[in-house]
Amino acid sequence: MDFPAEASARSWSANTPERLMPREEDLAILDALFTQSPIGVAVYDTRLRLVRANPALERIHGVPNDRLLGHRIGTVLPALDVTGIESRLATVLETGLPVVGTEHRGRTPADPGRDHVWMTSSFVLTGPDGRRLGVTDLIIDVTDRHRARERLVLLDEATARIGSTLDVTRTAQELADVLVPRLADLVSIELLDGVVTGEEAPPSGADGVTLHLAARKVSQPGITEKLRLVGEAQDFPADTPHAQALADGQPRLLPVVDPDVDWVRDSPDPRVQALLTHGAHSLMVVPLRARDTVLGLAHLYRTAAQPDAFEPDDLVYVQELAARAAVCVDNARRYTRERTAAITLQQSMLPRSVPEQCAVEVAHHYRPARAHAGVGGSWFDVIPLSGARVALTLGDIPATGAEASACMGQICSAVRTLAQLDLAPDEVLARLDDIVPRLVEREHTAGFAPILEKLVGATCLYAVYDPVSRHCVMASAGHPPPVVADPAGQVHFANLPSNQPLGLGDAVFEPYTIELAEGSTLALYAQSVLAARNADQTLHERLCAIIGQSGRSPNEIGQAVATAVIPHLAAEDDLALLVARTRSLDSVHVATWDLPCDPAAVASTRSLATRQLDQWGLEHLAFTTELIVSELVTNAIRYGSPPIRLRLIRDQMLICEVSDASSTSPHIRRAATIDEGGRGLFLVAQCSHRWGSRYDATGKTIWAEQPTDGTPLSMEP
């Protein structure tokens, strides 16, 4: 039902016992309040027809009030949420209960290119007799406030989502995921050369730059057709907003992308035209800048899915997001650089390939940790020894990152040096235990002691396998014992005393000797594998079953063990494995003679050696071998103690060994012209590829190696 303005005014008048002003002034105030209020006021009758509206509502809708009056709102403003609005009004009219602070959005003729948000409060109008006359809406345009609130929420979300990892490309993708579809339909994050790999960003110039697509997010999958793939590079000419933003570090806002502008019209890149084909009409280019360095760009496009053009407020907001993301990208870049440097340093100290030797078939597996710059404290080595033997060693240092690499360099160098002295495993560990505190003490004055102090408490397992005797002698400094599997697949742990870790003052490291059948498997592993195995009994059983598979190669066994263990490792744990399959050298490859302690036996010994070389087809080594055998046997008879033994081993090298019961150490020297002796070891050194001596509980062994391929050795002094 329609009602006149006078009735409305009477219904709004305050019924007070005493009128404070004349009725005419009272009505004038009510009319002024209605017409001059900045809040839109709409009055509907009981049939929800608009019967009165103030000028503020006219400004909000952009439609003259005389076109609105007498009509339901849906017939005049269909772009609004008509169903929701009329449903709310009908409910208020029916129940008499007001509804305050309802938000709805839409577009009006006043601003057809932009979504608006209005806050409305609705209440019923009643006459003096209590009869319901209609319902009123009070309308406020809260678009800017709503957008600011949404952006604050998005900014909080972005802060939580961006930088969740120390991965450059992942961080770039997180920024793109935040921006699409809330702000743009297509976002590309471009980074300069080297940023992804942790290098410093190259200086940018105005003559064109090359950027690599690190991340992309689209609201519609079809947009990416004919566009670059993630990881590809693209050159941006100097006249493009991309190159200009990168050169001066300032963002670019193009509310409307003009297809006739030079950098678009003349671009030879079909991907630029592809963007226009998909309706890209508005562009923002924002540099990713952190610590006064430009790392790349974020460029955002809007297509037909979002017809609104980018506004300056959008640019300010994206700059804030880009600044936060750039810091996260730079942190990830620095982390990547440190991680790469630490891994490179560590891997330069670990064996990259297995050295040539015939004692064992060996495979190694190493996986850096996922935390602390990607480097843990595990290390390993395979060291060929004299007499066709090989040393297998593996250990852990209680350090991570660059500290682990620094400590590893010290201990690996020490182990390799001690190994070349042909010391027994227990003696190697005893000397390491003595070296560790000396290193820490020495570095106190140089300022490196806090790093090298991590060596204290390091663990190490050192094992020496002899393919002739098939004996494996090992010792441990706090490291878990190796896993041993015989050719039949029976698996057990070596009964090895663990002893104390290095640097804790326990100089006794009991050795353990085990005889291994040919084809046995020996597995050395890092402490992280032990921790994972102890935490999961089923994993322990799986590892034993894998190592016991004699039909698989050491490399296959190592890969299977690594695959099983890696999911159970903590982020700070790295993985180190050393898997060896034993071989043996039988009588076909080894010849041994016990010799009398008589100088007359030297000639017959040369003959024995020559005949053995003939059987092996090594006649070309007869001359040098006779000379080496003659000199070593003569020295053993003259300066050593019985029993004296000669052993020839045909391996990759021809090895000549002479053993006696004396512990007197031989020394090479250059004899003077008038000296009658002193040339024996000098001649041995000249005739052999390398030579040396080693000691055991029964005496010493002097050995010399010659290549079997006929490579001539220099006989020059």
XYZ file of C-alpha atoms in Angstrom:
717
model
C 0.000 0.000 0.000
C 1.300 3.476 -0.859
C 1.448 6.138 1.778
C 2.200 9.882 1.473
C 5.260 11.599 2.779
C 3.177 13.364 5.446
C 2.178 10.001 6.903
C 5.807 8.929 6.905
C 6.820 12.073 8.639
C 4.088 11.633 11.259
C 5.199 8.024 11.869
C 8.779 9.148 12.398
C 7.887 12.031 14.722
C 8.733 11.552 18.350
C 5.656 11.246 20.557
C 6.809 13.232 23.513
C 4.688 14.605 26.329
C 5.878 18.089 25.420
C 6.791 19.236 21.923
C 10.235 20.873 22.029
C 9.764 22.875 18.838
C 6.931 23.886 16.557
C 5.552 21.171 14.320
C 6.664 22.961 11.153
C 10.299 23.070 12.354
C 10.067 19.442 13.425
C 8.949 18.370 9.947
C 11.631 20.543 8.338
C 14.324 18.812 10.385
C 13.034 15.408 9.386
C 12.995 16.409 5.719
C 16.543 17.801 5.974
C 17.714 14.636 7.701
C 16.243 12.556 4.885
C 17.502 14.668 2.002
C 20.932 15.672 3.323
C 22.036 12.381 4.916
C 25.149 10.820 3.239
C 23.611 7.431 3.983
C 21.304 6.083 1.342
C 17.718 5.708 2.572
C 15.145 3.632 0.730
C 11.544 3.259 1.910
C 9.468 0.334 0.612
C 5.766 -0.283 1.012
C 4.283 -3.586 2.046
C 4.488 -4.807 -1.552
C 8.239 -3.993 -1.569
C 7.825 -1.149 -4.030
C 10.189 1.768 -3.569
C 8.066 4.737 -2.425
C 10.717 7.130 -1.250
C 14.501 7.501 -1.692
C 16.917 10.206 -0.708
C 19.555 11.853 -2.961
C 22.358 9.757 -1.412
C 20.695 6.606 -2.725
C 20.466 8.218 -6.155
C 24.223 8.802 -6.089
C 24.862 5.227 -4.978
C 22.729 3.631 -7.688
C 23.363 6.129 -10.430
C 19.661 6.056 -11.371
C 17.296 9.061 -10.883
C 14.860 8.478 -8.062
C 11.879 9.276 -10.269
C 12.724 6.130 -12.261
C 12.895 4.083 -9.067
C 9.772 5.203 -7.269
C 6.815 2.872 -7.592
C 8.892 -0.084 -8.824
C 10.376 -3.146 -7.210
C 14.131 -2.873 -7.171
C 14.679 -5.891 -9.403
C 12.908 -4.253 -12.341
C 15.205 -1.219 -12.250
C 18.526 -2.578 -10.966
C 18.732 -6.215 -12.114
C 22.543 -6.306 -11.663
C 22.081 -6.350 -7.906
C 21.414 -9.414 -5.795
C 17.675 -8.861 -6.144
C 16.645 -12.181 -4.642
C 18.738 -11.671 -1.509
C 17.635 -8.064 -1.041
C 13.913 -8.746 -1.391
C 14.161 -11.862 0.774
C 15.702 -9.806 3.566
C 13.103 -7.049 3.241
C 10.233 -9.531 3.278
C 11.602 -11.200 6.396
C 11.930 -7.881 8.232
C 8.436 -6.865 7.172
C 6.976 -10.189 8.284
C 8.774 -10.583 11.619
C 9.181 -6.963 12.577
C 12.765 -7.699 13.638
C 15.514 -5.414 12.282
C 18.503 -6.774 10.376
C 21.659 -4.733 10.916
C 24.988 -4.801 9.033
C 24.189 -7.060 6.088
C 26.681 -6.864 3.212
C 25.901 -7.444 -0.436
C 27.790 -6.711 -3.622
C 27.004 -5.880 -7.216
C 27.349 -3.300 -9.955
C 25.224 -0.257 -10.645
C 24.906 2.188 -13.514
C 26.860 4.684 -11.418
C 30.034 2.533 -11.733
C 29.331 -0.367 -14.081
C 32.973 -1.441 -14.427
C 33.581 -2.163 -10.772
C 32.113 -4.397 -8.109
C 30.825 -2.530 -5.076
C 30.041 -3.698 -1.563
C 27.224 -2.117 0.447
C 26.308 -2.503 4.083
C 22.577 -2.315 4.741
C 20.436 -2.143 7.850
C 16.712 -2.860 7.529
C 13.837 -2.145 9.941
C 10.053 -2.119 9.756
C 7.916 1.083 9.777
C 4.720 1.107 11.880
C 1.955 3.660 12.321
C 0.568 5.031 15.632
C -1.958 2.230 15.646
C 0.778 -0.411 15.270
C -0.092 -1.183 11.680
C 2.951 -2.009 9.517
C 3.373 0.623 6.855
C 6.522 -0.679 5.097
C 10.233 -1.317 5.539
C 13.308 0.904 5.293
C 16.892 0.212 4.121
C 19.836 2.307 5.264
C 22.661 1.799 2.739
C 26.367 2.655 3.087
C 28.970 2.041 0.362
C 31.787 0.172 2.145
C 33.659 -0.958 -0.981
C 36.962 0.637 -0.007
C 36.751 -0.563 3.586
C 35.783 -4.066 2.446
C 38.660 -4.173 -0.039
C 41.110 -2.962 2.588
C 39.882 -5.640 4.996
C 40.194 -8.345 2.325
C 43.703 -7.241 1.527
C 44.715 -7.295 5.162
C 43.410 -10.843 5.385
C 45.250 -11.759 2.191
C 48.408 -10.092 3.486
C 48.256 -12.172 6.661
C 47.665 -15.289 4.585
C 50.563 -14.407 2.310
C 52.857 -13.899 5.277
C 52.014 -17.385 6.492
C 52.228 -19.059 3.077
C 55.210 -17.370 1.415
C 58.610 -18.566 2.576
C 57.488 -21.834 4.131
C 60.645 -23.483 2.760
C 64.168 -22.441 1.837
C 63.612 -23.320 -1.794
C 63.774 -20.502 -4.350
C 61.293 -21.882 -6.884
C 58.896 -23.060 -4.186
C 58.890 -19.562 -2.659
C 58.230 -18.016 -6.072
C 55.322 -20.408 -6.626
C 53.863 -19.524 -3.222
C 53.771 -15.851 -4.222
C 52.001 -16.718 -7.474
C 49.495 -18.916 -5.644
C 48.568 -16.034 -3.336
C 47.970 -13.568 -6.177
C 45.771 -15.797 -8.360
C 42.793 -15.524 -8.631
C 42.235 -12.861 -5.999
C 44.196 -10.142 -7.773
C 45.032 -11.461 -11.224
C 44.193 -14.166 -13.734
C 47.794 -14.854 -14.715
C 50.952 -14.319 -12.662
C 54.489 -15.127 -13.764
C 57.466 -14.927 -11.412
C 60.708 -14.367 -13.331
C 64.150 -14.609 -11.731
C 67.519 -13.490 -13.005
C 70.253 -15.913 -14.005
C 71.894 -17.622 -11.048
C 69.273 -16.715 -8.435
C 67.697 -20.180 -8.516
C 71.099 -21.843 -8.054
C 72.067 -19.528 -5.203
C 74.411 -17.207 -7.081
C 74.443 -13.443 -6.830
C 72.035 -11.705 -9.187
C 73.904 -10.206 -12.159
C 73.746 -6.448 -12.666
C 70.851 -5.458 -14.882
C 71.090 -3.019 -17.751
C 68.649 -1.153 -19.957
C 69.698 -2.967 -23.139
C 67.576 -6.047 -22.495
C 67.669 -8.767 -19.877
C 67.186 -12.524 -19.684
C 64.847 -13.912 -17.070
C 63.974 -17.492 -16.201
C 60.376 -18.390 -15.503
C 60.485 -19.697 -11.932
C 56.750 -20.015 -11.247
C 53.369 -19.418 -12.843
C 49.742 -19.492 -11.717
C 46.674 -19.139 -13.932
C 42.973 -19.041 -13.200
C 42.125 -20.747 -16.506
C 44.399 -23.523 -17.839
C 43.879 -22.523 -21.467
C 45.739 -19.253 -20.906
C 49.118 -21.025 -20.814
C 48.895 -22.351 -24.359
C 51.828 -21.113 -26.447
C 53.410 -19.586 -23.350
C 56.767 -20.536 -21.908
C 57.232 -23.552 -19.700
C 58.495 -23.124 -16.155
C 62.294 -23.044 -16.244
C 62.588 -21.552 -19.725
C 64.388 -18.281 -20.361
C 63.156 -15.227 -22.223
C 64.818 -12.034 -23.350
C 62.865 -8.841 -22.748
C 63.774 -5.973 -25.118
C 64.776 -2.687 -23.557
C 61.531 -0.914 -24.521
C 59.313 -3.363 -22.608
C 57.973 -2.453 -19.168
C 59.606 -5.642 -17.896
C 63.131 -4.532 -18.842
C 62.477 -0.982 -17.681
C 61.220 -2.118 -14.280
C 64.241 -4.358 -13.885
C 66.650 -1.588 -14.912
C 65.431 1.094 -12.512
C 63.830 -1.105 -9.853
C 60.498 0.729 -10.152
C 57.150 -0.960 -10.813
C 55.052 -0.398 -13.922
C 51.259 -0.149 -14.026
C 49.450 -0.416 -17.348
C 45.712 -0.223 -16.586
C 45.050 -0.900 -20.260
C 47.451 -2.844 -22.482
C 47.378 -1.079 -25.822
C 47.882 -3.632 -28.634
C 49.220 -0.833 -30.850
C 52.076 0.155 -28.542
C 55.490 -0.571 -30.019
C 56.652 -3.297 -27.624
C 53.400 -5.212 -28.194
C 52.807 -4.559 -31.892
C 56.418 -5.132 -32.988
C 57.236 -8.011 -30.647
C 58.606 -11.026 -32.560
C 57.595 -13.263 -29.657
C 54.291 -15.029 -30.480
C 53.682 -15.439 -26.756
C 53.003 -11.720 -26.399
C 50.245 -11.970 -28.977
C 48.963 -15.125 -27.280
C 48.330 -13.138 -24.109
C 46.265 -10.610 -26.025
C 44.391 -13.425 -27.726
C 43.330 -14.710 -24.321
C 42.051 -11.263 -23.374
C 44.917 -9.887 -21.289
C 43.925 -6.224 -20.936
C 45.680 -4.930 -17.821
C 49.259 -5.409 -16.618
C 51.407 -4.783 -13.554
C 55.165 -5.407 -13.451
C 56.694 -5.353 -9.966
C 60.420 -5.917 -9.266
C 61.393 -8.440 -6.617
C 63.860 -6.382 -4.645
C 65.635 -7.412 -1.444
C 68.639 -5.917 0.309
C 69.136 -3.352 -2.482
C 69.316 -6.118 -5.085
C 66.770 -6.828 -7.814
C 66.269 -10.591 -8.028
C 63.581 -10.698 -10.696
C 60.069 -9.622 -11.579
C 56.475 -10.472 -10.872
C 54.125 -9.597 -13.728
C 50.388 -9.846 -13.315
C 47.702 -9.876 -15.995
C 43.957 -9.548 -15.890
C 41.843 -11.086 -18.623
C 38.141 -11.130 -19.445
C 37.553 -13.169 -16.278
C 38.310 -9.962 -14.318
C 37.237 -7.036 -16.501
C 38.289 -4.449 -13.914
C 41.605 -2.781 -14.721
C 44.427 -2.703 -12.202
C 44.366 0.411 -10.025
C 47.115 2.270 -8.165
C 45.897 0.725 -4.918
C 46.439 -2.700 -6.452
C 49.993 -1.767 -7.319
C 50.736 -0.578 -3.775
C 49.381 -3.800 -2.371
C 51.307 -6.043 -4.774
C 54.486 -4.106 -4.010
C 54.048 -4.983 -0.340
C 53.575 -8.658 -1.179
C 56.505 -8.620 -3.600
C 58.782 -7.016 -1.017
C 57.992 -9.736 1.515
C 58.357 -12.468 -1.070
C 61.669 -11.019 -2.317
C 63.179 -11.270 1.165
C 62.064 -14.905 1.330
C 63.498 -15.571 -2.148
C 66.784 -13.961 -1.159
C 66.926 -15.993 2.045
C 66.318 -19.125 -0.001
C 68.989 -18.038 -2.495
C 71.537 -17.498 0.257
C 70.626 -20.815 1.819
C 70.999 -22.523 -1.560
C 74.408 -20.926 -2.019
C 75.607 -22.026 1.414
C 74.123 -25.488 0.956
C 75.750 -25.884 -2.461
C 79.109 -24.693 -1.116
C 78.939 -27.044 1.862
C 77.914 -30.021 -0.259
C 80.603 -29.254 -2.844
C 83.237 -29.005 -0.124
C 82.080 -32.212 1.494
C 81.817 -34.192 -1.727
C 85.283 -33.044 -2.751
C 86.546 -34.866 0.331
C 84.516 -38.014 -0.221
C 85.580 -40.533 -2.871
C 83.810 -39.797 -6.136
C 84.703 -43.203 -7.541
C 85.934 -46.481 -6.112
C 89.716 -46.848 -6.529
C 91.058 -49.746 -8.542
C 91.556 -52.837 -6.381
C 90.658 -56.542 -6.517
C 90.008 -57.298 -2.841
C 86.335 -56.348 -2.838
C 83.572 -55.232 -5.154
C 82.407 -52.098 -3.407
C 79.608 -49.555 -3.801
C 78.982 -46.384 -1.827
C 75.860 -44.284 -1.366
C 75.652 -40.828 0.135
C 72.639 -38.518 0.478
C 73.030 -35.071 2.104
C 70.768 -34.026 4.924
C 67.702 -31.932 4.185
C 68.558 -29.361 6.862
C 71.596 -27.421 8.169
C 72.837 -26.392 4.710
C 72.301 -29.925 3.463
C 75.406 -31.429 5.062
C 75.618 -33.827 7.968
C 78.647 -35.341 9.617
C 78.849 -38.743 7.873
C 81.878 -39.667 5.769
C 83.451 -42.792 4.257
C 86.481 -43.888 2.279
C 87.922 -46.854 0.383
C 91.738 -47.011 0.545
C 93.847 -49.608 -1.330
C 96.701 -50.971 0.782
C 99.800 -53.003 0.083
C 99.569 -56.731 -0.497
C 96.287 -56.381 -2.460
C 94.486 -55.459 0.772
C 91.898 -52.729 1.113
C 90.771 -50.491 3.991
C 87.086 -49.651 4.401
C 86.292 -46.824 6.777
C 83.168 -44.882 7.711
C 82.403 -42.441 10.492
C 80.188 -39.699 11.884
C 81.062 -36.250 13.146
C 78.671 -34.513 15.592
C 78.421 -31.415 13.403
C 76.329 -30.087 10.542
C 76.691 -27.652 7.668
C 80.021 -25.972 7.014
C 81.309 -27.157 10.393
C 80.802 -30.755 9.299
C 82.750 -30.128 6.090
C 85.613 -28.459 7.955
C 85.860 -31.301 10.463
C 85.514 -33.891 7.730
C 88.459 -32.429 5.845
C 90.649 -32.793 8.910
C 89.670 -36.327 9.839
C 89.617 -37.687 6.274
C 93.120 -36.377 5.626
C 94.331 -37.898 8.880
C 92.773 -41.303 8.121
C 94.226 -41.429 4.601
C 97.673 -40.478 5.902
C 97.601 -43.111 8.635
C 96.310 -45.710 6.177
C 99.352 -45.210 3.954
C 101.526 -46.125 6.932
C 99.958 -49.623 6.811
C 99.007 -49.461 10.476
C 96.677 -51.975 12.079
C 93.062 -50.766 12.551
C 93.373 -50.422 16.329
C 96.564 -48.397 15.922
C 94.960 -46.149 13.307
C 92.172 -45.296 15.748
C 94.600 -44.818 18.612
C 96.549 -42.266 16.607
C 93.351 -40.564 15.479
C 92.312 -40.328 19.115
C 95.612 -38.612 19.830
C 95.346 -36.282 16.826
C 91.858 -34.910 17.619
C 92.710 -32.973 20.822
C 95.944 -31.764 19.216
C 93.976 -30.268 16.309
C 91.596 -28.505 18.683
C 94.440 -27.177 20.810
C 96.357 -25.963 17.765
C 93.390 -24.081 16.346
C 92.582 -22.225 19.565
C 94.953 -19.453 18.585
C 93.590 -19.279 15.025
C 89.967 -18.900 16.104
C 88.793 -22.173 14.564
C 88.610 -24.152 17.796
C 84.799 -23.837 18.140
C 84.500 -25.601 14.785
C 87.120 -28.278 15.293
C 85.828 -29.007 18.787
C 83.083 -30.873 16.939
C 85.713 -33.526 16.204
C 85.582 -34.546 19.846
C 83.016 -37.313 20.016
C 83.384 -38.326 16.366
C 82.914 -42.027 15.669
C 84.885 -44.149 13.228
C 84.932 -47.742 12.005
C 88.137 -48.896 10.287
C 88.380 -52.342 8.672
C 91.139 -53.979 6.606
C 90.353 -56.960 4.374
C 93.077 -59.269 3.043
C 91.923 -61.270 -0.011
C 94.799 -63.778 0.403
C 93.990 -64.859 3.962
C 90.312 -63.760 3.681
C 90.702 -62.205 7.116
C 89.033 -58.885 7.946
C 90.498 -56.993 10.903
C 88.432 -54.104 12.219
C 88.240 -51.685 15.118
C 85.633 -49.161 16.197
C 85.696 -45.842 17.995
C 82.101 -45.611 19.171
C 80.684 -46.598 15.774
C 78.099 -49.369 15.282
C 79.462 -52.698 14.000
C 79.100 -53.637 10.332
C 76.538 -56.071 9.010
C 78.041 -59.314 7.692
C 76.212 -61.659 5.308
C 77.742 -64.946 4.148
C 77.183 -66.267 0.599
C 74.259 -68.366 1.839
C 72.410 -65.235 3.011
C 72.921 -65.653 6.769
C 73.146 -62.178 8.316
C 74.704 -61.144 11.603
C 76.396 -58.147 13.191
C 80.124 -58.374 13.800
C 80.875 -58.918 17.492
C 82.954 -55.749 17.566
C 83.727 -53.811 20.764
C 82.409 -50.291 20.215
C 84.905 -48.485 22.535
C 84.760 -44.748 23.136
C 84.417 -42.108 20.380
C 87.482 -40.155 19.348
C 88.970 -37.461 21.558
C 87.512 -38.708 24.842
C 90.775 -40.028 26.222
C 90.321 -43.784 25.700
C 93.408 -44.825 23.763
C 92.567 -48.551 23.669
C 90.547 -49.760 20.684
C 90.260 -53.536 20.723
C 90.547 -55.117 17.270
C 88.261 -57.841 16.010
C 89.194 -60.402 13.346
C 86.742 -62.365 11.261
C 87.314 -64.775 8.395
C 85.022 -64.087 5.449
C 84.163 -66.606 2.773
C 84.536 -65.448 -0.789
C 81.324 -63.673 -1.837
C 80.456 -62.429 1.658
C 78.834 -59.011 2.027
C 80.111 -56.389 4.433
C 77.928 -53.301 5.039
C 79.180 -50.213 6.877
C 76.614 -47.523 7.668
C 76.195 -44.157 9.374
C 74.716 -43.596 12.826
C 71.525 -42.297 11.209
C 70.819 -45.780 9.796
C 71.246 -47.281 13.265
C 68.791 -44.766 14.749
C 66.201 -45.490 12.045
C 66.686 -49.242 12.438
C 66.298 -49.139 16.226
C 63.119 -47.064 15.932
C 61.392 -49.554 13.635
C 61.847 -53.285 14.091
C 60.239 -54.012 10.737
C 62.855 -51.772 9.089
C 65.587 -53.746 10.850
C 64.228 -56.965 9.424
C 63.920 -55.457 5.942
C 67.519 -54.249 5.967
C 68.826 -57.640 7.043
C 66.817 -59.305 4.276
C 68.185 -56.862 1.685
C 71.832 -57.254 2.738
C 71.492 -61.034 2.758
C 70.582 -61.167 -0.947
C 73.852 -62.488 -2.341
C 72.408 -62.570 -5.854
C 72.289 -58.773 -5.980
C 75.313 -56.572 -6.624
C 76.652 -54.280 -3.884
C 75.314 -51.304 -5.804
C 71.814 -52.805 -5.951
C 71.952 -53.676 -2.262
C 73.078 -50.153 -1.369
C 70.316 -48.559 -3.428
C 67.690 -50.844 -1.850
C 68.946 -50.040 1.657
C 68.960 -46.300 0.911
C 65.411 -46.454 -0.460
C 64.217 -48.245 2.659
C 66.006 -45.979 5.144
C 65.556 -42.481 3.688
C 61.848 -42.101 4.649
C 62.790 -42.805 8.278
C 65.619 -40.253 8.520
C 65.275 -36.943 10.327
C 65.846 -33.741 8.351
C 69.256 -33.190 9.963
C 70.485 -36.723 9.185
C 72.491 -37.587 6.126
C 72.932 -41.104 4.785
C 76.244 -42.868 4.182
C 76.550 -46.511 3.142
C 79.503 -48.640 2.130
C 78.675 -52.118 0.789
C 81.513 -54.524 -0.097
C 81.410 -58.016 -1.652
C 84.592 -59.937 -0.789
C 86.870 -61.666 -3.261
C 89.810 -63.999 -2.654
C 93.201 -64.622 -4.220
C 94.020 -68.336 -4.287
C 97.181 -70.270 -5.183
C 96.698 -69.414 -8.836
C 97.422 -65.793 -7.975
C 99.740 -66.214 -4.980
C 103.089 -67.981 -4.651
C 104.879 -68.259 -1.284
C 108.315 -69.647 -0.347
C 110.026 -70.015 3.025
C 113.694 -69.109 2.639
C 116.771 -70.160 4.618
C 118.773 -67.449 6.312
C 121.730 -68.070 3.977
C 123.199 -65.639 1.419
C 123.681 -68.565 -0.957
C 119.873 -68.913 -1.221
C 119.531 -65.596 -3.046
C 120.395 -67.073 -6.441
C 117.898 -69.950 -6.144
C 115.267 -67.464 -4.945
C 115.682 -65.470 -8.154
C 115.139 -68.670 -10.134
C 111.962 -69.453 -8.204
C 110.607 -66.013 -8.970
C 111.523 -66.258 -12.661
C 109.782 -69.622 -13.089
C 106.648 -68.253 -11.417
C 106.608 -65.278 -13.772
C 106.830 -67.672 -16.732
C 103.741 -69.512 -15.453
C 101.862 -66.241 -15.147
C 102.946 -65.009 -18.560
C 104.882 -62.084 -17.092
C 108.258 -62.850 -18.650
C 108.723 -59.184 -19.521
C 109.047 -58.419 -15.787
C 111.752 -61.009 -15.170
C 114.722 -58.612 -15.102
C 113.265 -56.042 -12.702
C 111.649 -58.728 -10.554
C 114.956 -60.601 -10.178
C 116.598 -57.356 -9.121
C 113.856 -56.532 -6.587
C 113.781 -60.074 -5.159
C 117.560 -60.187 -4.923
C 117.825 -56.900 -3.040
C 114.912 -57.523 -0.640
C 115.949 -61.090 0.195
C 119.580 -60.023 0.679
C 118.507 -57.259 3.101
C 116.286 -59.691 5.037
C 119.121 -62.237 5.359
C 121.705 -59.610 6.268
C 119.723 -57.353 8.612
C 116.597 -59.321 9.512
C 115.764 -62.395 11.564
C 114.335 -65.743 10.498
C 111.857 -66.946 9.476
C 112.179 -65.287 6.069
C 109.431 -65.599 3.493
C 109.025 -64.488 -0.118
C 105.544 -63.995 -1.573
C 104.548 -63.011 -5.110
C 100.988 -61.839 -5.752
C 99.555 -61.397 -9.202
C 96.855 -58.768 -8.889
C 96.418 -55.595 -10.890
C 100.042 -55.183 -9.974
C 102.799 -57.755 -9.558
C 103.501 -57.557 -5.838
C 106.743 -58.817 -4.341
C 106.834 -59.170 -0.538
C 109.702 -60.278 1.681
C 108.919 -60.833 5.374
C 111.141 -61.502 8.366
C 110.831 -61.491 12.143
C 112.821 -58.311 12.704
C 111.205 -54.967 13.366
C 114.215 -52.975 12.154
C 112.987 -50.225 9.879
C 114.711 -49.940 6.456
C 115.686 -46.498 5.181
C 116.429 -45.516 1.620
C 119.456 -43.321 1.029
C 121.654 -42.149 -1.799
C 124.997 -43.972 -1.584
C 128.231 -42.105 -2.153
C 130.566 -43.083 -4.987
C 132.991 -44.954 -2.737
C 130.282 -46.736 -0.682
C 130.164 -50.501 -1.148
C 126.488 -50.760 -0.042
C 123.385 -48.673 0.504
C 122.037 -48.951 -3.020
C 119.576 -51.837 -2.547
C 116.402 -49.953 -1.590
C 117.281 -47.166 -4.006
C 117.312 -49.728 -6.851
C 114.052 -51.228 -5.595
C 112.453 -47.786 -5.669
C 113.664 -47.197 -9.209
C 112.426 -50.568 -10.480
C 108.998 -50.494 -8.874
C 105.864 -48.434 -9.230
C 105.816 -47.954 -5.459
C 107.297 -49.695 -2.452
C 107.080 -49.611 1.319
C 107.037 -51.544 4.540
C 104.466 -52.643 7.082
C 104.662 -54.200 10.501
C 102.647 -56.774 12.416
C 103.017 -58.796 15.605
C 105.489 -61.228 13.967
C 107.835 -58.730 12.304
C 107.895 -56.633 9.143
C 107.249 -56.957 5.421
C 109.028 -55.025 2.666
C 106.977 -54.872 -0.515
C 107.275 -53.515 -4.035
C 104.704 -53.247 -6.827
C 105.186 -53.335 -10.593
C 102.533 -52.748 -13.266
C 101.749 -55.909 -15.224
C 100.886 -54.168 -18.499
C 104.500 -53.788 -19.534
C 104.668 -50.062 -18.778
C 108.378 -49.232 -18.574
C 109.682 -47.724 -15.354
C 112.275 -44.999 -15.267
C 115.655 -46.306 -14.133
C 117.187 -42.863 -13.877
C 118.509 -41.920 -10.456
